Structures are given as structure tokens and as C-alpha cells.
PDB file of C-alpha atoms in Angstrom:
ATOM      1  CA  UNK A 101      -2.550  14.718  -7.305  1.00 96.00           C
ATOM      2  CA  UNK A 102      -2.941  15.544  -3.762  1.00 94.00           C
ATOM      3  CA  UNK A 103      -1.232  14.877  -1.610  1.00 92.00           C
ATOM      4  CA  UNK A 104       2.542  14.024  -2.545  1.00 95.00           C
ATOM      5  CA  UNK A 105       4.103  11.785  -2.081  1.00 97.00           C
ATOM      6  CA  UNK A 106       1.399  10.449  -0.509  1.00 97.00           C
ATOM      7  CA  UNK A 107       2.333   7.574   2.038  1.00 97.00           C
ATOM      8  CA  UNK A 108       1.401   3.743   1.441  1.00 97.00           C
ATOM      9  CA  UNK A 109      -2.081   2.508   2.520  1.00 97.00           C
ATOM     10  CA  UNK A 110      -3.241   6.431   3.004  1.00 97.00           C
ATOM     11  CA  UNK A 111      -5.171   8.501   0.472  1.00 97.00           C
ATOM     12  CA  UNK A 112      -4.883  10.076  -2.920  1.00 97.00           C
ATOM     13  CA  UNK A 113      -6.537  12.535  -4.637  1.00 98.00           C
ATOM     14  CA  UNK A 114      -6.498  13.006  -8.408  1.00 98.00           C
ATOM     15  CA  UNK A 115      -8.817  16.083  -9.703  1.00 97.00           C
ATOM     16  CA  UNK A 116      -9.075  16.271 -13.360  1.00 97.00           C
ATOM     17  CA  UNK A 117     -10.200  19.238 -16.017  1.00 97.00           C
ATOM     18  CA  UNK A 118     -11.177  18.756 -18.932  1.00 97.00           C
ATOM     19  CA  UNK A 119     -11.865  21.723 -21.418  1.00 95.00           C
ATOM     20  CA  UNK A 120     -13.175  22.201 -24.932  1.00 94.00           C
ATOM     21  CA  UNK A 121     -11.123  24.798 -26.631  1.00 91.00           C
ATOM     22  CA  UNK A 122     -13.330  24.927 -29.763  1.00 86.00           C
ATOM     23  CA  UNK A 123     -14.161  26.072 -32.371  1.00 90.00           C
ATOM     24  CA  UNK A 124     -17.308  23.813 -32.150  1.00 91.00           C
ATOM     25  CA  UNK A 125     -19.175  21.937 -29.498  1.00 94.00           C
ATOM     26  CA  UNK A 126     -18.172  18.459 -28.657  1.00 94.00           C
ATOM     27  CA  UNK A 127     -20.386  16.039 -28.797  1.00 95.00           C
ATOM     28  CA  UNK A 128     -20.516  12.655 -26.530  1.00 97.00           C
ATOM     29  CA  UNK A 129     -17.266  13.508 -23.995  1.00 96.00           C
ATOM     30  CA  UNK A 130     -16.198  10.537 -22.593  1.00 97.00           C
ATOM     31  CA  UNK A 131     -13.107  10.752 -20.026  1.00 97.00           C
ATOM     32  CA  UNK A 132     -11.427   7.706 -19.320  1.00 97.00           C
ATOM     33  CA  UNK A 133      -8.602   7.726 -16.163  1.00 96.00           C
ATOM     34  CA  UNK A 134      -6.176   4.475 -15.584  1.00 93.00           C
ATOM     35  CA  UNK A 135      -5.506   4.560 -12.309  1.00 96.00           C
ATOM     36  CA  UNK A 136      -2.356   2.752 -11.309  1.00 96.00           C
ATOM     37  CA  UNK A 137      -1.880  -0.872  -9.911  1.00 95.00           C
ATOM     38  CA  UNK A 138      -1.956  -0.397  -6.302  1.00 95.00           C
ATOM     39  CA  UNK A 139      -4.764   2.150  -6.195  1.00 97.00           C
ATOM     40  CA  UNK A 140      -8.586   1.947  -5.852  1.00 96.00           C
ATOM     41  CA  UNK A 141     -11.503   4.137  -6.083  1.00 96.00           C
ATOM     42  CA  UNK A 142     -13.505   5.162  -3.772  1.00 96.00           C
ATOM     43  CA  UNK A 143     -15.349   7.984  -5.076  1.00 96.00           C
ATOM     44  CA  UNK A 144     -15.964   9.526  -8.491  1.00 96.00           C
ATOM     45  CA  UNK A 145     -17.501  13.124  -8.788  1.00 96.00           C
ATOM     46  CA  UNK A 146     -18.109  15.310 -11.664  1.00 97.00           C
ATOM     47  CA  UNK A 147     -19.481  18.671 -11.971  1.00 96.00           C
ATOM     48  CA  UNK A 148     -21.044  17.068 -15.498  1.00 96.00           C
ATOM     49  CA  UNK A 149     -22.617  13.636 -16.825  1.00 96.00           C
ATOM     50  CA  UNK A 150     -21.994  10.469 -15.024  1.00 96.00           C
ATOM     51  CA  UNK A 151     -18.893   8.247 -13.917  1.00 95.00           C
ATOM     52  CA  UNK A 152     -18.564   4.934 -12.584  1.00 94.00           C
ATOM     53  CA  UNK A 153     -16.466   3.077 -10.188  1.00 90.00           C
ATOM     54  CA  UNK A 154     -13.983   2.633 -13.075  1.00 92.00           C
ATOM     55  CA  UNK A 155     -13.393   5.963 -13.588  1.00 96.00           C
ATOM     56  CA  UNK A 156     -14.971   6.413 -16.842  1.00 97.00           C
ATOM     57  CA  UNK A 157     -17.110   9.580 -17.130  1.00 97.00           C
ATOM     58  CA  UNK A 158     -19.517  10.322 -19.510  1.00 97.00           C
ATOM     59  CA  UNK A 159     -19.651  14.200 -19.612  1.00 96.00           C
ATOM     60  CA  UNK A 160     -22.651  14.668 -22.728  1.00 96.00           C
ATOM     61  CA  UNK A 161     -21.864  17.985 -24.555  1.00 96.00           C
ATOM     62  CA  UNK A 162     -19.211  20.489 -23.558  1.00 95.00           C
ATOM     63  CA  UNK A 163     -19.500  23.699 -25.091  1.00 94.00           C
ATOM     64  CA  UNK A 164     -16.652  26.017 -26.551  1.00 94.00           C
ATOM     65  CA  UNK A 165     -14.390  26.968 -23.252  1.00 95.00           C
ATOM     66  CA  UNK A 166     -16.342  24.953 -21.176  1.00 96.00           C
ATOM     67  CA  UNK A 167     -14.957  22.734 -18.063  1.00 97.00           C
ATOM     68  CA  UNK A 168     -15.603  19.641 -16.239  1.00 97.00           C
ATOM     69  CA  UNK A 169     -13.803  19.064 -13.169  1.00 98.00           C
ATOM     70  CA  UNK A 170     -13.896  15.269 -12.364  1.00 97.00           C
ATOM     71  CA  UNK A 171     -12.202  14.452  -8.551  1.00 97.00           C
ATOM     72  CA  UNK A 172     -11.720  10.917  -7.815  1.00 98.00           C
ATOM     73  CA  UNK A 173     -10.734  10.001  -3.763  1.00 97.00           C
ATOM     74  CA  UNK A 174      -8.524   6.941  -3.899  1.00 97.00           C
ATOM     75  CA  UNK A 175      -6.919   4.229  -1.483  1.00 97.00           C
ATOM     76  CA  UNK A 176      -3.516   3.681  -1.948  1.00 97.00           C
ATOM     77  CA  UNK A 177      -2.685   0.168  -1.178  1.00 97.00           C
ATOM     78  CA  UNK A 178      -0.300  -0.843   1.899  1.00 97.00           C
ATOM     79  CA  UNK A 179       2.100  -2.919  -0.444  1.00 96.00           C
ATOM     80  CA  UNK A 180       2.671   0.065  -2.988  1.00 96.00           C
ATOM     81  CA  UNK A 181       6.366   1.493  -3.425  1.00 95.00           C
ATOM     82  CA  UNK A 182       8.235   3.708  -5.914  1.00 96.00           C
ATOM     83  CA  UNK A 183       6.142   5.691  -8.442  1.00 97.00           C
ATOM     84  CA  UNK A 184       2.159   5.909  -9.209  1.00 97.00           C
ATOM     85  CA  UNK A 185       1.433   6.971 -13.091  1.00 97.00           C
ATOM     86  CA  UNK A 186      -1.845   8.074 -13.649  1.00 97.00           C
ATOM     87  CA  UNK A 187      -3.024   8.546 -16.956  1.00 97.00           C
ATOM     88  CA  UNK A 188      -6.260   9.855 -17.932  1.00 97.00           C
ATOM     89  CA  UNK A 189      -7.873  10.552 -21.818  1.00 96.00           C
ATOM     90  CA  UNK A 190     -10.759  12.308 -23.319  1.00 96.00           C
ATOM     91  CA  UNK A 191     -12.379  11.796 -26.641  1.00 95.00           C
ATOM     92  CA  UNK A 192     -15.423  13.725 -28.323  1.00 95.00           C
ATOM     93  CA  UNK A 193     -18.208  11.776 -30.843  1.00 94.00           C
ATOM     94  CA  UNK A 194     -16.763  14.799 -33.511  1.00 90.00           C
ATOM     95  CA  UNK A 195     -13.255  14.360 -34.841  1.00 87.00           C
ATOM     96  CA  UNK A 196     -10.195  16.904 -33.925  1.00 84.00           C
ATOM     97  CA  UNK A 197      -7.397  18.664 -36.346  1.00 77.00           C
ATOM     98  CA  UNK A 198      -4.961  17.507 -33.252  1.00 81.00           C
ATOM     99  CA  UNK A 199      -5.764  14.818 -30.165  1.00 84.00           C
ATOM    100  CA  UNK A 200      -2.627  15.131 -28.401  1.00 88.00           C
ATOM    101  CA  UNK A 201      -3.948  17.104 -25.344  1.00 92.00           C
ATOM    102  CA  UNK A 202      -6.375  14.544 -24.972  1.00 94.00           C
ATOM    103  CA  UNK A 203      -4.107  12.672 -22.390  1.00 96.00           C
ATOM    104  CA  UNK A 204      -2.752  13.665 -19.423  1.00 96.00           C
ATOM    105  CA  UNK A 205      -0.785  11.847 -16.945  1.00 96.00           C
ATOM    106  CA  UNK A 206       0.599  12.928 -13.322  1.00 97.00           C
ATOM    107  CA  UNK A 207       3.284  11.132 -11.314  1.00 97.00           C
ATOM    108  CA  UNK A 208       2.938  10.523  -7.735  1.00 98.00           C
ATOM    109  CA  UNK A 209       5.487   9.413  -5.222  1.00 98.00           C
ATOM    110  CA  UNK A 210       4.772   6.433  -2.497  1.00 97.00           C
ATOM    111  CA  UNK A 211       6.354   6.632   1.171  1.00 97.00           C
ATOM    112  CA  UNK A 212       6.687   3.648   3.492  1.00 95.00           C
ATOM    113  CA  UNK A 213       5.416   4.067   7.356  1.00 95.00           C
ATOM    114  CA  UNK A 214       5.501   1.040   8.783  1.00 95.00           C
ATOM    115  CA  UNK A 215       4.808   0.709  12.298  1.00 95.00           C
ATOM    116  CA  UNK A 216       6.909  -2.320  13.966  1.00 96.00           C
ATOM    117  CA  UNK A 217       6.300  -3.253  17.282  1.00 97.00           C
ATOM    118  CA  UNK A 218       7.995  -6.443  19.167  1.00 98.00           C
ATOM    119  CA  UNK A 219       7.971  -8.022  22.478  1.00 98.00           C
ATOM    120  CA  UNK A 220       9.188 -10.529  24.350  1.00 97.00           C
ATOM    121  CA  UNK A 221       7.973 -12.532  27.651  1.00 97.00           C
ATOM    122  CA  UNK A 222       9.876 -15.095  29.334  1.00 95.00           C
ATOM    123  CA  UNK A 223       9.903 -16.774  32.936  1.00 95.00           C
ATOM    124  CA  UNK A 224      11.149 -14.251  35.748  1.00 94.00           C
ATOM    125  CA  UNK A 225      13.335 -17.193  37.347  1.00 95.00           C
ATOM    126  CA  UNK A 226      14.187 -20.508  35.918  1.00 94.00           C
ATOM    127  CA  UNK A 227      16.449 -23.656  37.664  1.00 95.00           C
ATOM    128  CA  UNK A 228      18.906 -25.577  36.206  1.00 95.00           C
ATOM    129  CA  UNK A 229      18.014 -27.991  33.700  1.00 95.00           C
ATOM    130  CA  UNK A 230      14.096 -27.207  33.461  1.00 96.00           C
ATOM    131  CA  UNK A 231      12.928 -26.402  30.100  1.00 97.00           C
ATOM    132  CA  UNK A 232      12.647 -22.281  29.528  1.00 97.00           C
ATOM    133  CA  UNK A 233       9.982 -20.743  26.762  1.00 97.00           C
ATOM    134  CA  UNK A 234      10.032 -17.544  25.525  1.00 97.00           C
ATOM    135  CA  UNK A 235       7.066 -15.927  23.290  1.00 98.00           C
ATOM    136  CA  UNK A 236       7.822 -13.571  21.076  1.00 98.00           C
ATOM    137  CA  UNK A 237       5.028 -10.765  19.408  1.00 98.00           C
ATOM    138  CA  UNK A 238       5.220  -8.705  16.202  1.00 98.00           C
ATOM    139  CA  UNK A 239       2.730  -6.441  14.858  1.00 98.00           C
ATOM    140  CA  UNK A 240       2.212  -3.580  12.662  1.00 97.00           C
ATOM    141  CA  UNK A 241       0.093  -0.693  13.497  1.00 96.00           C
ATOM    142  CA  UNK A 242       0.514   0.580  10.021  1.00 93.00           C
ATOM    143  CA  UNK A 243      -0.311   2.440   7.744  1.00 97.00           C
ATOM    144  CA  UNK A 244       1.731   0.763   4.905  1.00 97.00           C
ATOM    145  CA  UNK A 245       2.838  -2.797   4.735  1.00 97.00           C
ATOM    146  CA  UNK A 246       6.323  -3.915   6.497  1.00 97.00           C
ATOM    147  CA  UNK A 247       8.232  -5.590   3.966  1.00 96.00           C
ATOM    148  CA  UNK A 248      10.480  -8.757   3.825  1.00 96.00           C
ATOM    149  CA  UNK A 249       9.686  -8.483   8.055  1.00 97.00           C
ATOM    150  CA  UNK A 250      13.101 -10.336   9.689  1.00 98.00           C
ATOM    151  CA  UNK A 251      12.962 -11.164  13.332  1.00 98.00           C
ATOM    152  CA  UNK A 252      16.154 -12.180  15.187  1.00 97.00           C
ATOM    153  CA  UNK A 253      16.729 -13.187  18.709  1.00 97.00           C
ATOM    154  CA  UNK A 254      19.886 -13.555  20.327  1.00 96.00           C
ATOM    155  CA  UNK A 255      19.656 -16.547  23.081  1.00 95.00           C
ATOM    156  CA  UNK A 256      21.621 -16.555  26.362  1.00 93.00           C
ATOM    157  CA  UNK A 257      24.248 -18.811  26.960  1.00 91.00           C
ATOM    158  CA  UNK A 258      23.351 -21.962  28.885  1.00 92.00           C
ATOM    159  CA  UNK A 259      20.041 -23.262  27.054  1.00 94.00           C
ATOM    160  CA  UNK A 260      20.261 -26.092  25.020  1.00 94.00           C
ATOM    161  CA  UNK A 261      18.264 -27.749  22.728  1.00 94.00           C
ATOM    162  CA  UNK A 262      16.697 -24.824  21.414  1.00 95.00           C
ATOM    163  CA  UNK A 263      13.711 -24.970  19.019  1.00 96.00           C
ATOM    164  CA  UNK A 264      11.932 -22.213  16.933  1.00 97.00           C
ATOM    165  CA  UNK A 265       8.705 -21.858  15.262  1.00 97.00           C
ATOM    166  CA  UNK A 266       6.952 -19.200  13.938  1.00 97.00           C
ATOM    167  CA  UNK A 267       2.757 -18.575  12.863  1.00 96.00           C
ATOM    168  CA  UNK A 268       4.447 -17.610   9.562  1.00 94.00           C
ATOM    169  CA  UNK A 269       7.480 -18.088   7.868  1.00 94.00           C
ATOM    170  CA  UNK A 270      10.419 -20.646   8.882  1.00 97.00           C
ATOM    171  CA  UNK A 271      12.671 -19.966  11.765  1.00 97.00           C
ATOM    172  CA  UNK A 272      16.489 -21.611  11.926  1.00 96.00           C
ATOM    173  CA  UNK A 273      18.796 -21.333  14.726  1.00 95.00           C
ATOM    174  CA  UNK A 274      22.563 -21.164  13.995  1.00 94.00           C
ATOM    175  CA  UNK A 275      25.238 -20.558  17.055  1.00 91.00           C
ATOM    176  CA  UNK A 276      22.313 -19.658  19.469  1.00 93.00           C
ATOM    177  CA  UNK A 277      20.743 -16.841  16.911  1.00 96.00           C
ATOM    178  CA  UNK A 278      17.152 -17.223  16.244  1.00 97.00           C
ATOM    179  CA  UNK A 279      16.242 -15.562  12.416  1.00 97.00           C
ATOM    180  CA  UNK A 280      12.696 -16.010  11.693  1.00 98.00           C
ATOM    181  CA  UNK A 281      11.265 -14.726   8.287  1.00 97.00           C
ATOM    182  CA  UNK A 282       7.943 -12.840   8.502  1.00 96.00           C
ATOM    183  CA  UNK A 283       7.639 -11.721   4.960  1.00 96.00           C
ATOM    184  CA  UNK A 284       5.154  -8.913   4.439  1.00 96.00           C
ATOM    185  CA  UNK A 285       3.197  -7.887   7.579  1.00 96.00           C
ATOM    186  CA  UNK A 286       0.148  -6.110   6.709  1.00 96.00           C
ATOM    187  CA  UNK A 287      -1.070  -2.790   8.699  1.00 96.00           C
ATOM    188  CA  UNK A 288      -3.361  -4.926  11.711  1.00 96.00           C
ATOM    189  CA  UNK A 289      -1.411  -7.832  11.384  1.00 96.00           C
ATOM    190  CA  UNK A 290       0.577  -9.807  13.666  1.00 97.00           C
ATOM    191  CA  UNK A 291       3.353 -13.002  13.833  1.00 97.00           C
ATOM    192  CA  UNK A 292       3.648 -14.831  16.981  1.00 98.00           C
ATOM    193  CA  UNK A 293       7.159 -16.734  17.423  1.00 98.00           C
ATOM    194  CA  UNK A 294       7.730 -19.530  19.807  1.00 98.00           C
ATOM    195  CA  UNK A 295      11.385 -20.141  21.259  1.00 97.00           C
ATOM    196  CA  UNK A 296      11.875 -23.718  23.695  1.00 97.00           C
ATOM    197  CA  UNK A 297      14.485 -25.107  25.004  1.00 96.00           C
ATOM    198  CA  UNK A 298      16.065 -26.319  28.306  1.00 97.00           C
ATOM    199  CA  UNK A 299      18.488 -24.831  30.625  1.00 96.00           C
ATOM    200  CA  UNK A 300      22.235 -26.373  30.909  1.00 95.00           C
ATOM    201  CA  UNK A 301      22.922 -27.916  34.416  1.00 93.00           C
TER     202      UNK A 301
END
């Protein structure tokens, strides 16, 4: 696997070999590679036989000590956290004395890198009693997902009435603290908050 840990919503690269040790030719190689939840593929090569988008390769014969290198390019999804297992298996048409190195599995690390961004616009000057708005902005520029995204906002003293709303996720307002919940902001995506009120005499 290459690289890792490998960062959420980048790219992963698995490269596979697969070898027949002998004594006799095998016959009908078929490689077969689960990739884990969370990650797609985008390209398949082999240096023999054919794969699909799958990831299952059919290789034809492999002759004693000979090697197929299969590379698969993968997306990582945005949402994925902890640890990736990949496991990957090979069979023959001709049976074996012993098929335990006929799977393989690698263990790849995710990273979260977010990239939060928030602002705020208000009135410059506002009189007594007139009703104030503020709009509030949050995106992320990515590459992986922001998770369980909280947004608070601390109101001055002196506006009353106050009222919240959010483009996603419910907003409450307790003792002049405004706590919206986001949820899960996708890389590109973006909440829009909405605070009204009106300004104490």
C-alpha cells in the first residue's frame, strides 16, 4: 500500500504479486482483491490476463517462478476513519499440497484533514431597538469529510428575541449561545446559518 497512512478522500495504491512457486504450471489464475468499505477503484493494471473494475484478474497460465504484478489506483472516500484491510486471494484450475499463501492482506491507516472555514457578517452600526441579522458561513475545502461539524456563536448583550436557523441541522439558543449542528460536511460543501433578533432599547 502506498502511501501510508494515506489521508481521507486522497489516494491509495495497492500493487500486488503474485508468483507460482511450482513444481508445475498453473493453470486458469484467477486473483481476486476485496478492497475495503470506503475505497473505490479507479484503475486496474496487470502485467498478465485481464481485470475488471472489481478487481478480479484473470491472469491465464503462470509458469514455474513466474510473476504478475497487478496495481490497482484507488479513491479513498472523505468519510473513512481508523483502519483499511485489504485482502486479496489467488487460486489455480490445478489443486495445491498447501493454499495458505494464497491470501494476502495489508493494513492501511486513514488521516483526517479537514479544512474548516467560518465567517461572519453583520451590520457596521445598528440603533436601538431595530432588528440586527447576522449571517453566518461554513465550508470545507477538504480533502476528508468534517465530522459531527458544531457551530457556536456567542451573542452580545442587548439583543433580544433572538432566533436561529440553519440550511442543515437544528440550531437552539440557551443564555444568548447559539449551537447549531452541521453533522458531516463534505469536502465542497457548505452550511449557511441565519441569526435575527432585535436590539434592547
Amino acid at each position: 500500500d502506498t502511501t501510508d497512512p494515506v489521508v481521507a478522500g486522497e489516494y491509495l495504491t495497492y500493487t500486488m504479486v503474485v508468483t507460482n512457486n511450482g513444481p508445475a504450471v498453473a493453470t486458469h489464475v484467477q486473483v481476486v482483491d476485496q478492497l475495503p468499505a470506503g475505497v473505490t477503484a479507479l484503475t486496474v493494471a496487470s502485467t498478465q490476463g485481464l481485470c475488471n473494475g472489481s478487481v478480479v484478474c484473470d491472469l491465464g497460465d503462470l509458469g514455474v517462478d513466474a510473476t504478475v504484478t497487478i496495481t490497482v489506483m484507488a479513491e479513498v472516500s472523505s468519510l473513512a476513519q481508523g483502519i483499511l484491510t485489504n485482502t486479496v486471494r489467488t487460486s489455480a484450475a490445478n489443486p495445491e499440497s498447501s493454499a495458505v499463501d494464497n491470501t494476502s492482506f495489508v493494513t492501511t491507516t486513514v488521516v483526517r484533514q479537514d479544512g474548516l472555514f467560518i465567517a461572519k457578517a453583520g451590520p457596521a452600526t445598528v440603533a436601538p431597538q431595530q432588528a440586527i441579522a447576522y449571517q453566518i458561513v461554513v465550508t470545507n475545502s477538504g480533502p476528508s469529510a468534517a465530522l459531527d461539524v458544531i457551530v457556536t456563536d456567542q451573542l452580545p448583550a442587548g439583543i433580544e428575541n433572538a432566533l436561529a436557523t440553519s440550511s442543515r441541522g437544528p440550531c437552539s439558543l440557551v443564555a444568548g449561545l447559539v449551537t447549531c449542528e452541521v453533522g458531516d460536511l463534505l469536502p465542497g460543501e457548505a452550511t449557511f446559518i441565519a441569526v435575527n433578533g432585535r436590539v434592547a432599547s
